[in-house]
mmCIF file of C-alpha atoms in Angstrom:
data_model
loop_
_atom_site.group_PDB
_atom_site.id
_atom_site.type_symbol
_atom_site.label_atom_id
_atom_site.label_comp_id
_atom_site.label_asym_id
_atom_site.label_seq_id
_atom_site.Cartn_x
_atom_site.Cartn_y
_atom_site.Cartn_z
ATOM 1 C CA MET K 1 0.000 0.000 0.000
ATOM 2 C CA ASN K 2 1.556 3.322 -1.063
ATOM 3 C CA ALA K 3 1.630 6.559 0.915
ATOM 4 C CA ASN K 4 -1.377 8.035 -0.894
ATOM 5 C CA SER K 5 -3.466 4.957 -0.127
ATOM 6 C CA VAL K 6 -2.493 5.084 3.537
ATOM 7 C CA VAL K 7 -3.334 8.785 3.739
ATOM 8 C CA GLY K 8 -6.649 8.224 1.969
ATOM 9 C CA THR K 9 -7.615 5.366 4.280
ATOM 10 C CA LEU K 10 -6.696 7.361 7.373
ATOM 11 C CA ILE K 11 -8.703 10.355 6.184
ATOM 12 C CA ILE K 12 -11.720 8.125 5.521
ATOM 13 C CA ALA K 13 -11.439 6.602 8.994
ATOM 14 C CA ILE K 14 -11.073 9.985 10.700
ATOM 15 C CA LEU K 15 -13.798 11.763 8.762
ATOM 16 C CA LEU K 16 -16.276 8.900 8.829
ATOM 17 C CA GLY K 17 -15.573 8.526 12.524
ATOM 18 C CA GLY K 18 -16.374 12.193 12.999
ATOM 19 C CA VAL K 19 -19.595 11.945 11.018
ATOM 20 C CA ILE K 20 -20.680 8.792 12.834
ATOM 21 C CA SER K 21 -19.938 10.360 16.216
ATOM 22 C CA MET K 22 -21.888 13.469 15.286
ATOM 23 C CA VAL K 23 -24.987 11.797 13.891
ATOM 24 C CA ALA K 24 -24.970 8.545 15.811
ATOM 25 C CA TYR K 25 -24.034 9.743 19.314
ATOM 26 C CA PRO K 26 -27.685 9.870 20.352
ATOM 27 C CA ILE K 27 -28.005 6.237 19.218
ATOM 28 C CA PHE K 28 -25.125 5.150 21.434
ATOM 29 C CA VAL K 29 -26.582 7.078 24.345
ATOM 30 C CA GLU K 30 -29.827 5.125 23.988
ATOM 31 C CA PHE K 31 -28.046 1.966 25.151
ATOM 32 C CA LYS K 32 -27.814 3.481 28.629
ATOM 33 C CA PRO K 33 -30.771 2.751 30.900
ATOM 34 C CA LYS K 34 -33.270 5.599 30.835
ATOM 35 C CA PRO K 35 -37.008 6.139 30.807
ATOM 36 C CA VAL K 36 -38.823 5.189 27.630
ATOM 37 C CA GLU K 37 -39.304 8.295 25.536
ATOM 38 C CA LYS K 38 -42.507 9.018 23.734
ATOM 39 C CA LYS K 39 -42.307 8.981 19.957
ATOM 40 C CA PHE K 40 -44.473 10.978 17.626
ATOM 41 C CA VAL K 41 -45.404 9.245 14.386
ATOM 42 C CA LYS K 42 -47.237 10.451 11.300
ATOM 43 C CA GLU K 43 -47.935 8.393 8.196
ATOM 44 C CA PHE K 44 -48.955 9.373 4.685
ATOM 45 C CA SER K 45 -49.794 6.920 1.932
ATOM 46 C CA LEU K 46 -51.224 7.027 -1.562
ATOM 47 C CA SER K 47 -52.223 3.872 -3.382
ATOM 48 C CA GLU K 48 -53.471 5.084 -6.734
ATOM 49 C CA VAL K 49 -54.183 8.149 -8.861
ATOM 50 C CA ALA K 50 -55.949 7.650 -12.168
ATOM 51 C CA ASN K 51 -53.862 7.783 -15.343
ATOM 52 C CA VAL K 52 -50.508 8.313 -13.619
ATOM 53 C CA ARG K 53 -47.426 6.759 -15.219
ATOM 54 C CA LYS K 54 -44.555 8.632 -13.557
ATOM 55 C CA VAL K 55 -43.955 10.032 -10.075
ATOM 56 C CA ASN K 56 -41.558 12.915 -9.360
ATOM 57 C CA LEU K 57 -40.476 13.123 -5.715
ATOM 58 C CA ASN K 58 -39.134 16.290 -4.120
ATOM 59 C CA PHE K 59 -37.870 15.705 -0.572
ATOM 60 C CA LEU K 60 -36.373 18.196 1.868
ATOM 61 C CA VAL K 61 -35.288 16.982 5.312
ATOM 62 C CA LYS K 62 -33.518 19.575 7.452
ATOM 63 C CA ASN K 63 -32.398 17.244 10.190
ATOM 64 C CA GLY K 64 -32.726 13.452 10.341
ATOM 65 C CA GLY K 65 -32.442 10.211 8.470
ATOM 66 C CA PHE K 66 -34.330 8.273 5.855
ATOM 67 C CA ASN K 67 -34.669 4.672 4.758
ATOM 68 C CA LEU K 68 -35.799 4.226 1.153
ATOM 69 C CA ASN K 69 -37.074 0.884 -0.161
ATOM 70 C CA PHE K 70 -39.222 -0.501 -2.948
ATOM 71 C CA THR K 71 -42.041 -3.030 -2.719
ATOM 72 C CA ALA K 72 -44.240 -5.102 -5.009
ATOM 73 C CA LYS K 73 -47.324 -3.815 -3.198
ATOM 74 C CA PRO K 74 -49.694 -1.641 -5.278
ATOM 75 C CA LEU K 75 -48.923 1.816 -3.948
ATOM 76 C CA ILE K 76 -47.478 5.116 -5.118
ATOM 77 C CA TYR K 77 -45.829 5.947 -1.812
ATOM 78 C CA LYS K 78 -45.903 5.377 1.901
ATOM 79 C CA PHE K 79 -44.081 7.801 4.217
ATOM 80 C CA LYS K 80 -43.648 7.254 7.934
ATOM 81 C CA PHE K 81 -42.228 10.147 9.965
ATOM 82 C CA THR K 82 -40.886 9.499 13.466
ATOM 83 C CA SER K 83 -39.669 12.110 15.949
ATOM 84 C CA LYS K 84 -39.149 12.670 19.652
ATOM 85 C CA LYS K 85 -41.037 15.949 19.385
ATOM 86 C CA PRO K 86 -44.385 16.866 17.849
ATOM 87 C CA LEU K 87 -43.895 17.159 14.115
ATOM 88 C CA SER K 88 -45.767 18.623 11.197
ATOM 89 C CA PRO K 89 -44.438 17.195 7.933
ATOM 90 C CA ILE K 90 -45.854 18.663 4.754
ATOM 91 C CA VAL K 91 -46.837 16.268 1.979
ATOM 92 C CA ASN K 92 -48.554 17.605 -1.122
ATOM 93 C CA HIS K 93 -48.993 16.392 -4.676
ATOM 94 C CA THR K 94 -50.131 17.776 -8.004
ATOM 95 C CA LYS K 95 -50.912 15.957 -11.247
ATOM 96 C CA ILE K 96 -49.874 17.239 -14.664
ATOM 97 C CA GLY K 97 -50.822 14.917 -17.495
ATOM 98 C CA ASP K 98 -49.640 11.451 -16.539
ATOM 99 C CA ILE K 99 -47.035 12.768 -14.075
ATOM 100 C CA LEU K 100 -47.616 13.057 -10.340
ATOM 101 C CA ASN K 101 -45.408 15.600 -8.559
ATOM 102 C CA VAL K 102 -44.977 14.907 -4.845
ATOM 103 C CA TYR K 103 -43.549 17.524 -2.464
ATOM 104 C CA VAL K 104 -42.346 16.600 1.015
ATOM 105 C CA PHE K 105 -40.835 18.797 3.716
ATOM 106 C CA VAL K 106 -39.995 17.984 7.315
ATOM 107 C CA ASN K 107 -37.946 19.988 9.751
ATOM 108 C CA SER K 108 -36.600 17.255 12.020
ATOM 109 C CA SER K 109 -37.553 13.594 11.662
ATOM 110 C CA ASP K 110 -36.579 10.122 10.596
ATOM 111 C CA VAL K 111 -38.475 9.042 7.480
ATOM 112 C CA ASP K 112 -39.279 5.597 6.132
ATOM 113 C CA ILE K 113 -39.973 5.804 2.404
ATOM 114 C CA ILE K 114 -41.607 2.925 0.560
ATOM 115 C CA LEU K 115 -42.266 3.135 -3.180
ATOM 116 C CA GLY K 116 -44.181 0.725 -5.394
ATOM 117 C CA SER K 117 -43.157 -1.161 -8.518
ATOM 118 C CA LYS K 118 -46.009 -0.066 -10.784
ATOM 119 C CA TYR K 119 -44.741 3.473 -11.477
ATOM 120 C CA VAL K 120 -41.616 5.075 -12.903
ATOM 121 C CA TYR K 121 -39.886 7.321 -10.347
ATOM 122 C CA SER K 122 -37.597 10.320 -10.472
ATOM 123 C CA GLY K 123 -36.623 12.372 -7.468
ATOM 124 C CA ASN K 124 -34.575 15.034 -5.724
ATOM 125 C CA PHE K 125 -33.716 14.386 -2.076
ATOM 126 C CA THR K 126 -31.965 16.982 0.090
ATOM 127 C CA VAL K 127 -30.815 16.459 3.682
ATOM 128 C CA PHE K 128 -29.050 19.241 5.573
ATOM 129 C CA LEU K 129 -27.801 17.132 8.478
ATOM 130 C CA GLY K 130 -28.167 13.353 8.585
ATOM 131 C CA GLY K 131 -28.406 10.867 5.759
ATOM 132 C CA GLY K 132 -29.690 7.353 5.488
ATOM 133 C CA LYS K 133 -29.976 4.202 3.421
ATOM 134 C CA ILE K 134 -31.132 3.632 -0.161
ATOM 135 C CA THR K 135 -31.910 0.140 -1.426
ATOM 136 C CA PHE K 136 -32.551 -0.560 -5.099
ATOM 137 C CA SER K 137 -34.120 -4.015 -5.390
ATOM 138 C CA ARG K 138 -35.926 -5.968 -8.114
ATOM 139 C CA TYR K 139 -38.962 -3.737 -7.509
ATOM 140 C CA ALA K 140 -37.136 -0.485 -8.262
ATOM 141 C CA ASN K 141 -38.145 1.335 -11.440
ATOM 142 C CA VAL K 142 -36.219 4.603 -11.451
ATOM 143 C CA GLU K 143 -35.236 7.086 -14.124
ATOM 144 C CA ASN K 144 -33.164 9.548 -12.110
ATOM 145 C CA PHE K 145 -32.578 9.976 -8.384
ATOM 146 C CA ASP K 146 -30.470 12.864 -7.047
ATOM 147 C CA PHE K 147 -29.416 12.914 -3.391
ATOM 148 C CA THR K 148 -27.672 15.849 -1.734
ATOM 149 C CA VAL K 149 -26.458 15.711 1.881
ATOM 150 C CA ASN K 150 -24.697 18.688 3.440
ATOM 151 C CA ILE K 151 -23.256 16.830 6.434
ATOM 152 C CA GLY K 152 -23.738 13.110 6.972
ATOM 153 C CA GLY K 153 -23.587 9.815 5.159
ATOM 154 C CA LEU K 154 -25.447 7.430 2.881
ATOM 155 C CA THR K 155 -25.467 3.684 2.500
ATOM 156 C CA VAL K 156 -26.425 2.638 -1.022
ATOM 157 C CA ASN K 157 -27.458 -0.938 -1.801
ATOM 158 C CA ILE K 158 -27.924 -2.166 -5.373
ATOM 159 C CA PHE K 159 -29.360 -5.657 -5.153
ATOM 160 C CA ASP K 160 -31.219 -8.242 -7.170
ATOM 161 C CA ASN K 161 -31.915 -6.963 -10.704
ATOM 162 C CA PRO K 162 -33.152 -3.367 -10.257
ATOM 163 C CA SER K 163 -34.199 -1.029 -13.052
ATOM 164 C CA PHE K 164 -32.675 2.463 -12.965
ATOM 165 C CA ASN K 165 -31.007 4.924 -15.314
ATOM 166 C CA ASN K 166 -29.091 7.306 -13.080
ATOM 167 C CA LEU K 167 -28.306 7.578 -9.379
ATOM 168 C CA ASN K 168 -26.426 10.747 -8.439
ATOM 169 C CA ILE K 169 -25.146 11.384 -4.921
ATOM 170 C CA LYS K 170 -23.425 14.488 -3.608
ATOM 171 C CA ILE K 171 -22.097 14.761 -0.046
ATOM 172 C CA LEU K 172 -20.445 17.983 1.054
ATOM 173 C CA SER K 173 -18.879 16.530 4.213
ATOM 174 C CA GLY K 174 -19.205 12.887 5.189
ATOM 175 C CA GLY K 175 -19.200 9.609 3.352
ATOM 176 C CA VAL K 176 -20.886 7.022 1.199
ATOM 177 C CA MET K 177 -20.785 3.252 1.389
ATOM 178 C CA LEU K 178 -21.789 1.403 -1.777
ATOM 179 C CA ASN K 179 -22.846 -2.257 -1.900
ATOM 180 C CA VAL K 180 -23.374 -3.772 -5.351
ATOM 181 C CA LYS K 181 -24.537 -7.383 -5.421
ATOM 182 C CA THR K 182 -26.806 -8.028 -8.371
ATOM 183 C CA PRO K 183 -26.931 -10.889 -10.872
ATOM 184 C CA ALA K 184 -28.531 -8.678 -13.524
ATOM 185 C CA LEU K 185 -29.735 -5.200 -14.416
ATOM 186 C CA GLN K 186 -32.872 -4.427 -16.372
ATOM 187 C CA LYS K 187 -31.147 -1.631 -18.294
ATOM 188 C CA ASN K 188 -27.831 0.201 -18.572
ATOM 189 C CA SER K 189 -27.291 2.079 -15.312
ATOM 190 C CA THR K 190 -25.025 4.823 -14.002
ATOM 191 C CA VAL K 191 -24.027 5.697 -10.442
ATOM 192 C CA ASN K 192 -22.124 8.912 -9.710
ATOM 193 C CA VAL K 193 -20.876 9.689 -6.211
ATOM 194 C CA GLU K 194 -19.204 12.986 -5.305
ATOM 195 C CA VAL K 195 -17.877 13.739 -1.820
ATOM 196 C CA GLY K 196 -16.282 17.074 -0.942
ATOM 197 C CA ASN K 197 -14.571 16.135 2.311
ATOM 198 C CA GLY K 198 -14.699 12.546 3.479
ATOM 199 C CA GLY K 199 -14.627 9.177 1.863
ATOM 200 C CA ILE K 200 -16.253 6.560 -0.327
ATOM 201 C CA ILE K 201 -16.227 2.874 0.508
ATOM 202 C CA VAL K 202 -17.154 0.403 -2.232
ATOM 203 C CA GLN K 203 -17.480 -3.074 -0.796
ATOM 204 C CA PRO K 204 -16.457 -5.925 -3.159
ATOM 205 C CA VAL K 205 -18.674 -5.675 -6.232
ATOM 206 C CA THR K 206 -20.565 -8.788 -7.309
ATOM 207 C CA VAL K 207 -22.190 -8.961 -10.753
ATOM 208 C CA SER K 208 -22.841 -11.894 -13.068
ATOM 209 C CA ASN K 209 -21.206 -12.502 -16.442
ATOM 210 C CA ILE K 210 -24.134 -10.849 -18.254
ATOM 211 C CA VAL K 211 -23.419 -7.485 -16.620
ATOM 212 C CA GLY K 212 -20.412 -5.388 -17.549
ATOM 213 C CA CYS K 213 -19.164 -3.068 -14.816
ATOM 214 C CA LYS K 214 -16.715 -0.174 -15.061
ATOM 215 C CA ILE K 215 -15.586 1.921 -12.088
ATOM 216 C CA LYS K 216 -13.597 5.138 -12.205
ATOM 217 C CA GLY K 217 -12.238 6.888 -9.131
ATOM 218 C CA TYR K 218 -10.540 10.223 -8.471
ATOM 219 C CA VAL K 219 -9.246 11.872 -5.297
ATOM 220 C CA GLY K 220 -7.955 15.452 -5.179
ATOM 221 C CA VAL K 221 -6.060 15.289 -1.891
ATOM 222 C CA GLY K 222 -5.701 11.873 -0.270
ATOM 223 C CA GLY K 223 -5.552 8.496 -1.923
ATOM 224 C CA ILE K 224 -7.174 5.340 -3.235
ATOM 225 C CA THR K 225 -6.985 1.813 -1.887
ATOM 226 C CA LEU K 226 -7.889 -0.656 -4.651
ATOM 227 C CA GLU K 227 -8.393 -4.410 -4.775
ATOM 228 C CA PRO K 228 -8.964 -5.457 -8.424
ATOM 229 C CA LEU K 229 -10.396 -8.933 -7.672
ATOM 230 C CA TYR K 230 -11.836 -10.134 -11.006
ATOM 231 C CA PHE K 231 -11.710 -6.656 -12.591
ATOM 232 C CA ALA K 232 -9.107 -5.682 -15.159
ATOM 233 C CA VAL K 233 -7.064 -2.638 -14.155
ATOM 234 C CA VAL K 234 -7.129 0.036 -16.866
ATOM 235 C CA LYS K 235 -5.470 2.768 -14.805
ATOM 236 C CA LYS K 236 -4.068 3.009 -11.302
ATOM 237 C CA THR K 237 -2.179 5.866 -9.688
ATOM 238 C CA GLY K 238 -2.161 7.234 -6.164
ATOM 239 C CA THR K 239 -5.174 9.435 -6.840
ATOM 240 C CA GLU K 240 -6.876 7.969 -9.938
ATOM 241 C CA CYS K 241 -8.044 4.563 -11.024
ATOM 242 C CA GLU K 242 -10.192 2.758 -13.556
ATOM 243 C CA ILE K 243 -11.212 -0.878 -13.497
ATOM 244 C CA LYS K 244 -13.678 -2.883 -15.540
ATOM 245 C CA THR K 245 -14.917 -6.427 -15.845
ATOM 246 C CA LYS K 246 -13.379 -8.380 -18.697
ATOM 247 C CA ASN K 247 -16.775 -8.752 -20.361
ATOM 248 C CA TYR K 248 -17.538 -5.023 -20.225
ATOM 249 C CA GLU K 249 -17.454 -4.294 -23.964
ATOM 250 C CA GLU K 250 -19.646 -7.261 -24.930
ATOM 251 C CA ALA K 251 -22.033 -7.258 -21.958
ATOM 252 C CA LYS K 252 -25.749 -6.984 -22.631
ATOM 253 C CA THR K 253 -26.201 -4.453 -19.829
ATOM 254 C CA LYS K 254 -23.628 -2.177 -18.251
ATOM 255 C CA LEU K 255 -23.152 -0.554 -14.871
ATOM 256 C CA ASP K 256 -20.912 2.519 -14.854
ATOM 257 C CA ILE K 257 -19.795 3.889 -11.497
ATOM 258 C CA GLY K 258 -17.996 7.215 -11.067
ATOM 259 C CA LEU K 259 -16.401 8.155 -7.728
ATOM 260 C CA SER K 260 -14.926 11.535 -6.845
ATOM 261 C CA VAL K 261 -13.534 12.865 -3.558
ATOM 262 C CA GLY K 262 -12.092 16.337 -2.999
ATOM 263 C CA VAL K 263 -10.211 15.736 0.250
ATOM 264 C CA GLY K 264 -10.207 12.222 1.662
ATOM 265 C CA GLY K 265 -10.031 8.802 0.142
ATOM 266 C CA ILE K 266 -11.645 5.915 -1.702
ATOM 267 C CA ILE K 267 -11.586 2.271 -0.672
ATOM 268 C CA LEU K 268 -12.585 0.358 -3.781
ATOM 269 C CA ASN K 269 -13.578 -3.283 -4.135
ATOM 270 C CA LYS K 270 -12.070 -4.154 -0.791
ATOM 271 C CA GLN K 271 -13.846 -5.484 2.282
ATOM 272 C CA PHE K 272 -13.950 -2.757 4.904
ATOM 273 C CA PRO K 273 -15.210 -3.290 8.479
ATOM 274 C CA PHE K 274 -17.983 -0.710 8.371
ATOM 275 C CA LYS K 275 -21.663 -1.685 8.400
ATOM 276 C CA GLY K 276 -22.896 1.523 6.844
ATOM 277 C CA PHE K 277 -24.724 4.636 7.939
ATOM 278 C CA SER K 278 -27.826 4.253 10.041
ATOM 279 C CA PRO K 279 -31.124 5.309 8.457
ATOM 280 C CA THR K 280 -32.327 6.505 11.879
ATOM 281 C CA PHE K 281 -30.171 9.243 13.380
ATOM 282 C CA LYS K 282 -32.458 10.282 16.235
ATOM 283 C CA LEU K 283 -31.414 13.889 16.020
ATOM 284 C CA THR K 284 -34.824 15.178 17.021
#
């Protein structure tokens, strides 16, 4: 491991440790014996709107975490807000043609987001402080998702033959952990992750021989730790890399992953002892 890789790994550990301490400290405190605290919960769900094909989601969470999943159940959305204080989330929607626009705002809350498989989704998700977990499963049908987190972290899971075009993630300070374990993709897909200060961890990528995968990484100040495994190495320096599966050019479907860190590091295709960011930060 060269000096840049060591520096990058250390920066990831330090910065992720800082983020985890900041957002997860209340979780650790909860292990101490104390009176049971009352929780305030509000739920919103929508099963069907006539003649809707596509759903555009617009989420703004000032302070908290979210857990986003897809289901085979016939619904457009189900949102569950949980807080330690009384909360007043705003959920509105408007329909234009065959597109349903959904607007969600909450000041301080954890949010469980469940989306159905019947509709095509696009969305913009903004979190000021917090983060969460995103899981693309076989029930996901996504055109474009954009996630922006000012301070915090995201765990991203791509499992079991999802359908998506683009997943874009931007973290100003914090980190992202990416898990890719899918035997197939329903279409060509792109994942772009940009972190200003912090790190990106990509656990060992698992795809079948019908999926071609290419990963590019860049770090401004810091370094990259890379384990090629069954990927061919196209380029590898202290701060840049490119790897791809040997079947990439001929593969029926392709997964392209772009990783960029300003100050920090990237751990790519290497098992790292970090379980991911919690979708419930309990900051309320």
